[in-house]
Amino acid sequence: MKYRSIGEICTKITDYVANGSFKSLKENVIYTNESQGYAVLIRLTDYRNNFKGPFQYINKAGYQFLKKTKLYGGEIIISNVGTHLGTTFKAPQLDKPMSLGPNAIVIDTKYNNDYYYYFLSSPSGQDLMKTIVSGSAQPKFNKTAFKRLLVPVPPLEEQERIANIFLQIDKKIALNIQINENLLALAETIFKKYFPNVNSGKEKIGSYMANFDKFRRPIANRKRLAIQGKYRYIGAAAVNDYIDKYNFDGIYLLLGEDGSVEDKDGYPVLQYVFGKFWPNNHVHVLQGKHVSTEWLYLFFRQKKVSTIITGAVQQKISQKNLNSLTVKIPAKDELVKFDQIIQPLFTKIRANETENMELAEIKQVLFSQFFDNHREVR
């Protein structure tokens, strides 16, 4: 097996600060909103939100100033600063111009980009990047050290074969995600048809949900590093980590309590979860009471929460304010009839998510099979 430095195998390797000094970047790159924005600044946050927004936009002049980090889709992006250092993802295909955000490196290779994307995403690639990390309070690695890392260079045919195996798995995962989005959209349509006046009542939603916040237990980043495992550690908006223990098992609705609490349209940040997981203290943990958890989920997907958010610097939805939202609860027979229709949809959603979890485990096995023999090469 041949090994070459990342610098040798790349046609492009750069980062945000390659465009100029911090002073010039501040003067020339103007952050703006979607209506006034010309280009999207691609960040780790966007990857963690599956590139569904909200995005950070920049004006046209700023985009042109960032000429060294323009993105066209498919480039490999590696986070090189902070808690999620080493996170590797591919630039998306969006309908607007894109540029790389701060705290990341972007590369294009001379060979099969997908092969090197999967290699750097694998435990072997992640371990390799850890060898150049500096800083304790704010871990980071620089572009110069990254260029010197040695990576395998198998024959191009082998790169393509290995990459194709992973691409097929990811294609199936993406298909399941799209099917679930369609199923959820159908469930929402049915909900709005059955309960068009659900927001016109005077009952309090707090009477129709069980709250399990008292069982939440936050775990600090450093402690989580020592207990890495397969169970989801879930925050206000997404899975933040995977650890070797859980404290919830079942079907729950998670609603962001502080930090990420509403989307750009004013609806709450929600996660419909099932199975074994560990929520942190930034998310309300709920189940339906006298209504199904699925009904509660669909209710909140169409209920704006801007009026109950407090805090200017750190937005928050308190348990008290959440419970105070008003609702018109349907008759019991209507709820039963509705559940008979939508429960099969959610059963399929859970089956697809379970399959995706299994496919993710298969990827880990394949990472070991294809890349573990490169761990010792530095």
Short mmCIF file of C-alpha atoms in Angstrom, two decimals:
data_model
loop_
_atom_site.label_atom_id
_atom_site.label_comp_id
_atom_site.label_asym_id
_atom_site.label_seq_id
_atom_site.Cartn_x
_atom_site.Cartn_y
_atom_site.Cartn_z
CA MET A 1 0.00 0.00 0.00
CA LYS A 2 1.32 3.44 -0.92
CA TYR A 3 1.07 6.34 1.49
CA ARG A 4 1.29 10.01 0.68
CA SER A 5 0.69 13.20 2.57
CA ILE A 6 -2.71 14.88 2.32
CA GLY A 7 -0.92 17.85 0.78
CA GLU A 8 0.36 15.61 -2.03
CA ILE A 9 -2.99 14.02 -2.88
CA CYS A 10 -5.02 17.25 -2.92
CA THR A 11 -5.71 19.69 -5.72
CA LYS A 12 -7.26 22.06 -3.18
CA ILE A 13 -6.72 22.48 0.56
CA THR A 14 -7.64 25.74 2.21
CA ASP A 15 -9.63 27.38 5.01
CA TYR A 16 -11.59 30.53 5.79
CA VAL A 17 -8.63 32.58 7.00
CA ALA A 18 -6.74 31.91 3.75
CA ASN A 19 -8.88 34.70 2.30
CA GLY A 20 -7.25 37.42 4.42
CA SER A 21 -6.49 38.73 7.89
CA PHE A 22 -9.13 38.70 10.61
CA LYS A 23 -9.42 42.46 10.20
CA SER A 24 -10.02 42.27 6.45
CA LEU A 25 -12.47 39.40 6.85
CA LYS A 26 -14.47 41.40 9.37
CA GLU A 27 -14.50 44.44 7.10
CA ASN A 28 -15.38 42.65 3.87
CA VAL A 29 -17.63 39.74 4.82
CA ILE A 30 -21.05 41.01 5.87
CA TYR A 31 -23.40 38.52 7.50
CA THR A 32 -27.03 39.06 6.54
CA ASN A 33 -30.45 37.43 6.49
CA GLU A 34 -31.96 35.18 3.84
CA SER A 35 -33.89 37.90 2.03
CA GLN A 36 -30.77 40.03 1.57
CA GLY A 37 -28.23 37.22 1.34
CA TYR A 38 -26.45 36.26 -1.86
CA ALA A 39 -24.57 33.15 -0.69
CA VAL A 40 -24.73 30.57 2.10
CA LEU A 41 -21.83 30.25 4.51
CA ILE A 42 -21.53 26.50 5.07
CA ARG A 43 -20.86 25.63 8.72
CA LEU A 44 -20.72 22.54 10.93
CA THR A 45 -24.12 23.61 12.31
CA ASP A 46 -25.64 23.24 8.85
CA TYR A 47 -24.31 19.70 8.50
CA ARG A 48 -25.72 18.80 11.91
CA ASN A 49 -29.09 20.20 10.78
CA ASN A 50 -28.98 18.11 7.58
CA PHE A 51 -28.61 21.32 5.56
CA LYS A 52 -32.25 22.21 6.18
CA GLY A 53 -31.48 25.61 7.71
CA PRO A 54 -31.64 28.11 9.12
CA PHE A 55 -28.53 29.15 7.19
CA GLN A 56 -26.09 31.99 7.67
CA TYR A 57 -26.03 34.23 4.59
CA ILE A 58 -23.44 36.68 3.30
CA ASN A 59 -23.76 39.45 0.71
CA LYS A 60 -22.39 39.26 -2.83
CA ALA A 61 -19.32 41.38 -2.05
CA GLY A 62 -18.46 39.08 0.86
CA TYR A 63 -18.85 36.01 -1.34
CA GLN A 64 -16.53 37.48 -3.95
CA PHE A 65 -14.01 38.38 -1.23
CA LEU A 66 -14.01 34.75 -0.05
CA LYS A 67 -12.79 33.62 -3.48
CA LYS A 68 -10.46 30.96 -2.10
CA THR A 69 -13.23 29.09 -0.29
CA LYS A 70 -16.08 29.04 -2.78
CA LEU A 71 -17.93 25.72 -2.69
CA TYR A 72 -19.64 23.99 -5.58
CA GLY A 73 -20.85 20.79 -3.91
CA GLY A 74 -19.05 17.54 -3.15
CA GLU A 75 -15.90 18.98 -1.57
CA ILE A 76 -14.71 17.39 1.69
CA ILE A 77 -15.07 19.66 4.72
CA ILE A 78 -13.36 18.94 8.06
CA SER A 79 -14.07 20.84 11.27
CA ASN A 80 -10.70 21.75 12.81
CA VAL A 81 -11.71 23.71 15.93
CA GLY A 82 -13.83 22.94 18.99
CA THR A 83 -15.70 20.07 20.58
CA HIS A 84 -16.64 18.46 17.27
CA LEU A 85 -13.17 18.76 15.80
CA GLY A 86 -12.58 16.16 13.08
CA THR A 87 -16.21 15.99 11.98
CA THR A 88 -16.06 15.31 8.25
CA PHE A 89 -18.81 15.95 5.71
CA LYS A 90 -19.35 16.79 2.06
CA ALA A 91 -20.43 20.19 0.81
CA PRO A 92 -24.12 20.00 -0.18
CA GLN A 93 -25.78 20.95 -3.44
CA LEU A 94 -27.87 24.05 -2.73
CA ASP A 95 -29.74 26.45 -5.00
CA LYS A 96 -27.54 29.36 -3.92
CA PRO A 97 -23.81 30.07 -4.13
CA MET A 98 -21.86 28.69 -1.17
CA SER A 99 -18.67 29.50 0.69
CA LEU A 100 -16.83 27.76 3.53
CA GLY A 101 -17.44 29.12 7.03
CA PRO A 102 -14.84 29.61 9.78
CA ASN A 103 -13.22 26.81 11.78
CA ALA A 104 -13.05 24.29 8.97
CA ILE A 105 -10.76 23.05 6.21
CA VAL A 106 -11.95 22.16 2.72
CA ILE A 107 -10.15 19.77 0.38
CA ASP A 108 -10.50 18.27 -3.10
CA THR A 109 -8.33 15.31 -4.06
CA LYS A 110 -6.69 14.12 -7.26
CA TYR A 111 -8.30 10.73 -6.76
CA ASN A 112 -11.72 9.54 -5.60
CA ASN A 113 -13.09 12.19 -3.27
CA ASP A 114 -15.66 9.81 -1.81
CA TYR A 115 -12.96 7.33 -0.78
CA TYR A 116 -11.12 10.01 1.19
CA TYR A 117 -14.36 11.34 2.64
CA TYR A 118 -15.09 7.89 4.06
CA PHE A 119 -11.51 7.36 5.18
CA LEU A 120 -11.43 10.64 7.13
CA SER A 121 -14.89 9.87 8.58
CA SER A 122 -13.75 6.45 9.81
CA PRO A 123 -12.26 5.79 13.26
CA SER A 124 -8.88 5.39 11.56
CA GLY A 125 -9.14 8.80 9.93
CA GLN A 126 -10.43 10.37 13.13
CA ASP A 127 -7.54 8.88 15.13
CA LEU A 128 -5.10 10.18 12.55
CA MET A 129 -6.39 13.75 12.94
CA LYS A 130 -6.21 13.51 16.73
CA THR A 131 -2.43 13.16 16.47
CA ILE A 132 -2.12 16.81 15.39
CA VAL A 133 -4.58 18.38 17.85
CA SER A 134 -3.30 21.10 20.15
CA GLY A 135 -4.99 23.14 22.87
CA SER A 136 -6.99 21.90 25.84
CA ALA A 137 -9.65 24.57 26.44
CA GLN A 138 -10.24 24.93 22.69
CA PRO A 139 -8.85 21.93 20.79
CA LYS A 140 -7.76 22.61 17.22
CA PHE A 141 -5.37 21.65 14.46
CA ASN A 142 -3.94 23.83 11.73
CA LYS A 143 -3.89 23.43 7.98
CA THR A 144 -0.11 23.01 7.81
CA ALA A 145 -0.08 20.03 10.18
CA PHE A 146 -3.10 18.54 8.41
CA LYS A 147 -1.28 18.66 5.05
CA ARG A 148 1.53 16.49 6.48
CA LEU A 149 -0.69 13.61 7.58
CA LEU A 150 -0.01 10.37 5.68
CA VAL A 151 -3.03 8.65 4.13
CA PRO A 152 -3.37 5.44 2.10
CA VAL A 153 -3.37 5.69 -1.70
CA PRO A 154 -4.68 2.37 -3.03
CA PRO A 155 -5.17 1.92 -6.80
CA LEU A 156 -7.97 4.11 -8.14
CA GLU A 157 -10.08 1.05 -8.97
CA GLU A 158 -9.88 -0.03 -5.31
CA GLN A 159 -10.78 3.46 -4.13
CA GLU A 160 -13.84 3.43 -6.38
CA ARG A 161 -14.88 -0.06 -5.23
CA ILE A 162 -14.68 0.83 -1.54
CA ALA A 163 -16.35 4.21 -2.01
CA ASN A 164 -19.21 2.63 -3.98
CA ILE A 165 -20.01 0.23 -1.13
CA PHE A 166 -20.39 3.11 1.30
CA LEU A 167 -22.27 5.23 -1.26
CA GLN A 168 -24.87 2.49 -1.70
CA ILE A 169 -25.44 2.34 2.05
CA ASP A 170 -25.73 6.12 2.28
CA LYS A 171 -28.09 6.13 -0.70
CA LYS A 172 -30.42 3.72 1.13
CA ILE A 173 -30.20 5.82 4.31
CA ALA A 174 -31.09 8.95 2.32
CA LEU A 175 -34.02 7.15 0.68
CA ASN A 176 -35.39 6.11 4.07
CA ILE A 177 -35.07 9.67 5.30
CA GLN A 178 -36.99 10.97 2.27
CA ILE A 179 -39.73 8.35 2.73
CA ASN A 180 -40.08 9.36 6.38
CA GLU A 181 -40.36 13.02 5.44
CA ASN A 182 -43.15 12.12 3.03
CA LEU A 183 -44.93 10.00 5.65
CA LEU A 184 -44.70 12.80 8.19
CA ALA A 185 -46.05 15.32 5.68
CA LEU A 186 -48.99 12.99 5.06
CA ALA A 187 -49.62 12.65 8.80
CA GLU A 188 -49.59 16.45 9.15
CA THR A 189 -52.10 16.83 6.33
CA ILE A 190 -54.42 14.32 7.97
CA PHE A 191 -54.06 16.07 11.35
CA LYS A 192 -55.02 19.46 9.89
CA LYS A 193 -57.99 17.92 8.09
CA TYR A 194 -59.31 16.16 11.20
CA PHE A 195 -58.60 18.98 13.67
CA PRO A 196 -58.84 22.35 11.85
CA ASN A 197 -59.84 24.18 15.06
CA VAL A 198 -57.31 22.58 17.38
CA ASN A 199 -55.77 25.97 18.29
CA SER A 200 -59.08 27.63 19.14
CA GLY A 201 -59.76 25.97 22.50
CA LYS A 202 -59.16 27.14 26.06
CA GLU A 203 -57.84 23.91 27.59
CA LYS A 204 -54.19 23.81 28.64
CA ILE A 205 -51.93 21.44 26.73
CA GLY A 206 -50.13 20.72 30.00
CA SER A 207 -53.08 18.54 31.01
CA TYR A 208 -52.43 16.33 28.00
CA MET A 209 -48.75 15.59 28.26
CA ALA A 210 -46.53 13.80 30.73
CA ASN A 211 -43.27 15.60 31.46
CA PHE A 212 -40.12 13.64 32.39
CA ASP A 213 -37.69 16.53 32.76
CA LYS A 214 -36.79 15.55 36.33
CA PHE A 215 -35.08 12.42 35.01
CA ARG A 216 -32.70 14.30 32.69
CA ARG A 217 -29.02 14.15 33.57
CA PRO A 218 -26.50 16.27 31.62
CA ILE A 219 -23.05 14.77 31.01
CA ALA A 220 -20.09 17.07 30.37
CA ASN A 221 -18.14 16.74 27.12
CA ARG A 222 -15.00 15.37 28.78
CA LYS A 223 -16.95 12.72 30.69
CA ARG A 224 -18.71 11.64 27.50
CA LEU A 225 -15.35 11.06 25.83
CA ALA A 226 -14.66 8.36 28.40
CA ILE A 227 -18.00 6.57 27.86
CA GLN A 228 -18.36 6.50 24.08
CA GLY A 229 -20.90 3.94 22.89
CA LYS A 230 -23.95 3.32 20.74
CA TYR A 231 -26.70 5.16 22.65
CA ARG A 232 -27.79 8.63 21.54
CA TYR A 233 -27.00 11.60 23.78
CA ILE A 234 -29.59 14.11 22.59
CA GLY A 235 -29.64 17.89 22.95
CA ALA A 236 -32.16 20.59 22.15
CA ALA A 237 -32.01 20.16 18.39
CA ALA A 238 -30.03 17.03 17.52
CA VAL A 239 -28.04 14.02 18.64
CA ASN A 240 -24.90 15.49 20.22
CA ASP A 241 -22.95 12.32 20.93
CA TYR A 242 -23.09 8.55 21.41
CA ILE A 243 -22.41 7.04 24.83
CA ASP A 244 -22.42 3.58 26.43
CA LYS A 245 -25.49 4.06 28.66
CA TYR A 246 -29.08 5.28 28.48
CA ASN A 247 -31.78 6.43 30.89
CA PHE A 248 -34.86 6.44 28.64
CA ASP A 249 -36.36 3.65 26.58
CA GLY A 250 -39.57 4.10 24.60
CA ILE A 251 -41.39 6.58 22.39
CA TYR A 252 -40.97 10.22 23.41
CA LEU A 253 -41.32 13.72 22.06
CA LEU A 254 -38.37 16.03 22.70
CA LEU A 255 -38.98 19.80 22.57
CA GLY A 256 -36.14 22.30 22.80
CA GLU A 257 -36.08 24.06 26.18
CA ASP A 258 -33.25 26.56 25.72
CA GLY A 259 -30.84 27.60 23.02
CA SER A 260 -32.50 26.16 19.91
CA VAL A 261 -36.19 26.50 20.76
CA GLU A 262 -37.93 27.63 17.56
CA ASP A 263 -37.34 27.45 13.83
CA LYS A 264 -37.36 30.39 11.44
CA ASP A 265 -41.17 30.17 11.13
CA GLY A 266 -41.81 30.23 14.89
CA TYR A 267 -42.55 26.54 15.42
CA PRO A 268 -40.87 24.61 18.26
CA VAL A 269 -37.76 22.52 17.67
CA LEU A 270 -38.99 18.93 17.95
CA GLN A 271 -37.54 15.44 17.86
CA TYR A 272 -39.68 12.30 17.72
CA VAL A 273 -37.51 9.61 19.27
CA PHE A 274 -37.87 5.97 20.23
CA GLY A 275 -35.68 3.25 21.69
CA LYS A 276 -32.85 3.80 24.14
CA PHE A 277 -31.35 7.29 24.55
CA TRP A 278 -30.04 9.86 27.04
CA PRO A 279 -31.42 13.44 26.83
CA ASN A 280 -29.48 16.39 28.20
CA ASN A 281 -30.96 19.26 30.22
CA HIS A 282 -31.67 21.50 27.21
CA VAL A 283 -34.68 19.58 25.97
CA HIS A 284 -38.13 18.84 27.43
CA VAL A 285 -38.90 15.10 27.51
CA LEU A 286 -42.60 14.50 26.86
CA GLN A 287 -45.22 11.87 26.14
CA GLY A 288 -48.90 12.21 25.37
CA LYS A 289 -51.38 11.89 28.23
CA HIS A 290 -54.98 11.09 27.20
CA VAL A 291 -53.66 11.62 23.66
CA SER A 292 -51.00 9.64 21.83
CA THR A 293 -47.44 10.92 21.72
CA GLU A 294 -47.83 11.01 17.92
CA TRP A 295 -50.90 13.28 18.24
CA LEU A 296 -48.93 15.53 20.58
CA TYR A 297 -46.04 15.63 18.10
CA LEU A 298 -48.32 16.66 15.24
CA PHE A 299 -50.02 19.25 17.44
CA PHE A 300 -46.72 20.97 18.21
CA ARG A 301 -45.62 20.81 14.56
CA GLN A 302 -48.45 23.24 13.74
CA LYS A 303 -48.38 25.31 16.96
CA LYS A 304 -46.23 28.45 17.01
CA VAL A 305 -44.48 29.11 20.32
CA SER A 306 -43.03 32.62 19.93
CA THR A 307 -45.40 33.99 22.59
CA ILE A 308 -44.06 31.71 25.34
CA ILE A 309 -40.33 32.19 24.68
CA THR A 310 -38.39 34.17 27.25
CA GLY A 311 -34.80 35.40 27.38
CA ALA A 312 -33.05 37.82 25.05
CA VAL A 313 -29.55 36.33 24.99
CA GLN A 314 -30.51 32.70 25.66
CA GLN A 315 -34.01 31.86 24.47
CA LYS A 316 -35.98 29.54 26.72
CA ILE A 317 -39.31 27.74 26.87
CA SER A 318 -40.04 27.01 30.51
CA GLN A 319 -42.14 24.05 31.57
CA LYS A 320 -44.72 26.44 33.01
CA ASN A 321 -45.04 28.43 29.78
CA LEU A 322 -45.16 25.27 27.71
CA ASN A 323 -48.00 23.88 29.81
CA SER A 324 -49.95 27.13 29.39
CA LEU A 325 -50.46 26.79 25.64
CA THR A 326 -54.15 26.42 24.83
CA VAL A 327 -55.71 23.69 22.76
CA LYS A 328 -59.09 22.30 21.72
CA ILE A 329 -58.91 18.60 22.53
CA PRO A 330 -61.08 16.43 20.25
CA ALA A 331 -63.56 13.90 21.57
CA LYS A 332 -62.16 10.52 22.56
CA ASP A 333 -63.75 8.68 19.62
CA GLU A 334 -62.19 11.19 17.20
CA LEU A 335 -58.78 10.63 18.75
CA VAL A 336 -59.17 6.86 18.46
CA LYS A 337 -60.24 7.10 14.80
CA PHE A 338 -57.35 9.43 14.03
CA ASP A 339 -54.81 7.16 15.73
CA GLN A 340 -56.04 4.18 13.71
CA ILE A 341 -55.06 6.09 10.59
CA ILE A 342 -51.73 7.62 11.59
CA GLN A 343 -50.20 4.93 13.81
CA PRO A 344 -49.30 2.72 10.79
CA LEU A 345 -47.51 5.73 9.30
CA PHE A 346 -45.42 6.18 12.46
CA THR A 347 -44.78 2.43 12.66
CA LYS A 348 -43.23 2.68 9.20
CA ILE A 349 -41.28 5.80 10.22
CA ARG A 350 -39.79 3.94 13.18
CA ALA A 351 -39.00 0.90 11.01
CA ASN A 352 -37.12 3.08 8.53
CA GLU A 353 -35.19 4.82 11.30
CA THR A 354 -34.33 1.44 12.82
CA GLU A 355 -33.03 0.25 9.46
CA ASN A 356 -30.91 3.40 9.21
CA MET A 357 -29.43 2.73 12.64
CA GLU A 358 -28.58 -0.81 11.54
CA LEU A 359 -27.02 0.50 8.32
CA ALA A 360 -24.94 2.93 10.37
CA GLU A 361 -23.65 -0.02 12.42
CA ILE A 362 -22.78 -1.89 9.22
CA LYS A 363 -20.78 1.14 8.11
CA GLN A 364 -18.77 0.95 11.31
CA VAL A 365 -17.93 -2.69 10.60
CA LEU A 366 -16.87 -1.80 7.07
CA PHE A 367 -14.77 1.09 8.32
CA SER A 368 -12.86 -1.43 10.40
CA GLN A 369 -12.56 -3.87 7.52
CA PHE A 370 -11.27 -1.36 4.99
CA PHE A 371 -9.33 1.15 7.07
CA ASP A 372 -8.17 -0.33 10.40
CA ASN A 373 -4.91 -1.63 8.92
CA HIS A 374 -3.91 2.00 8.30
CA ARG A 375 -4.12 3.06 11.97
CA GLU A 376 -0.45 2.40 12.65
CA VAL A 377 0.86 4.47 9.77
CA ARG A 378 1.73 8.02 10.84
#
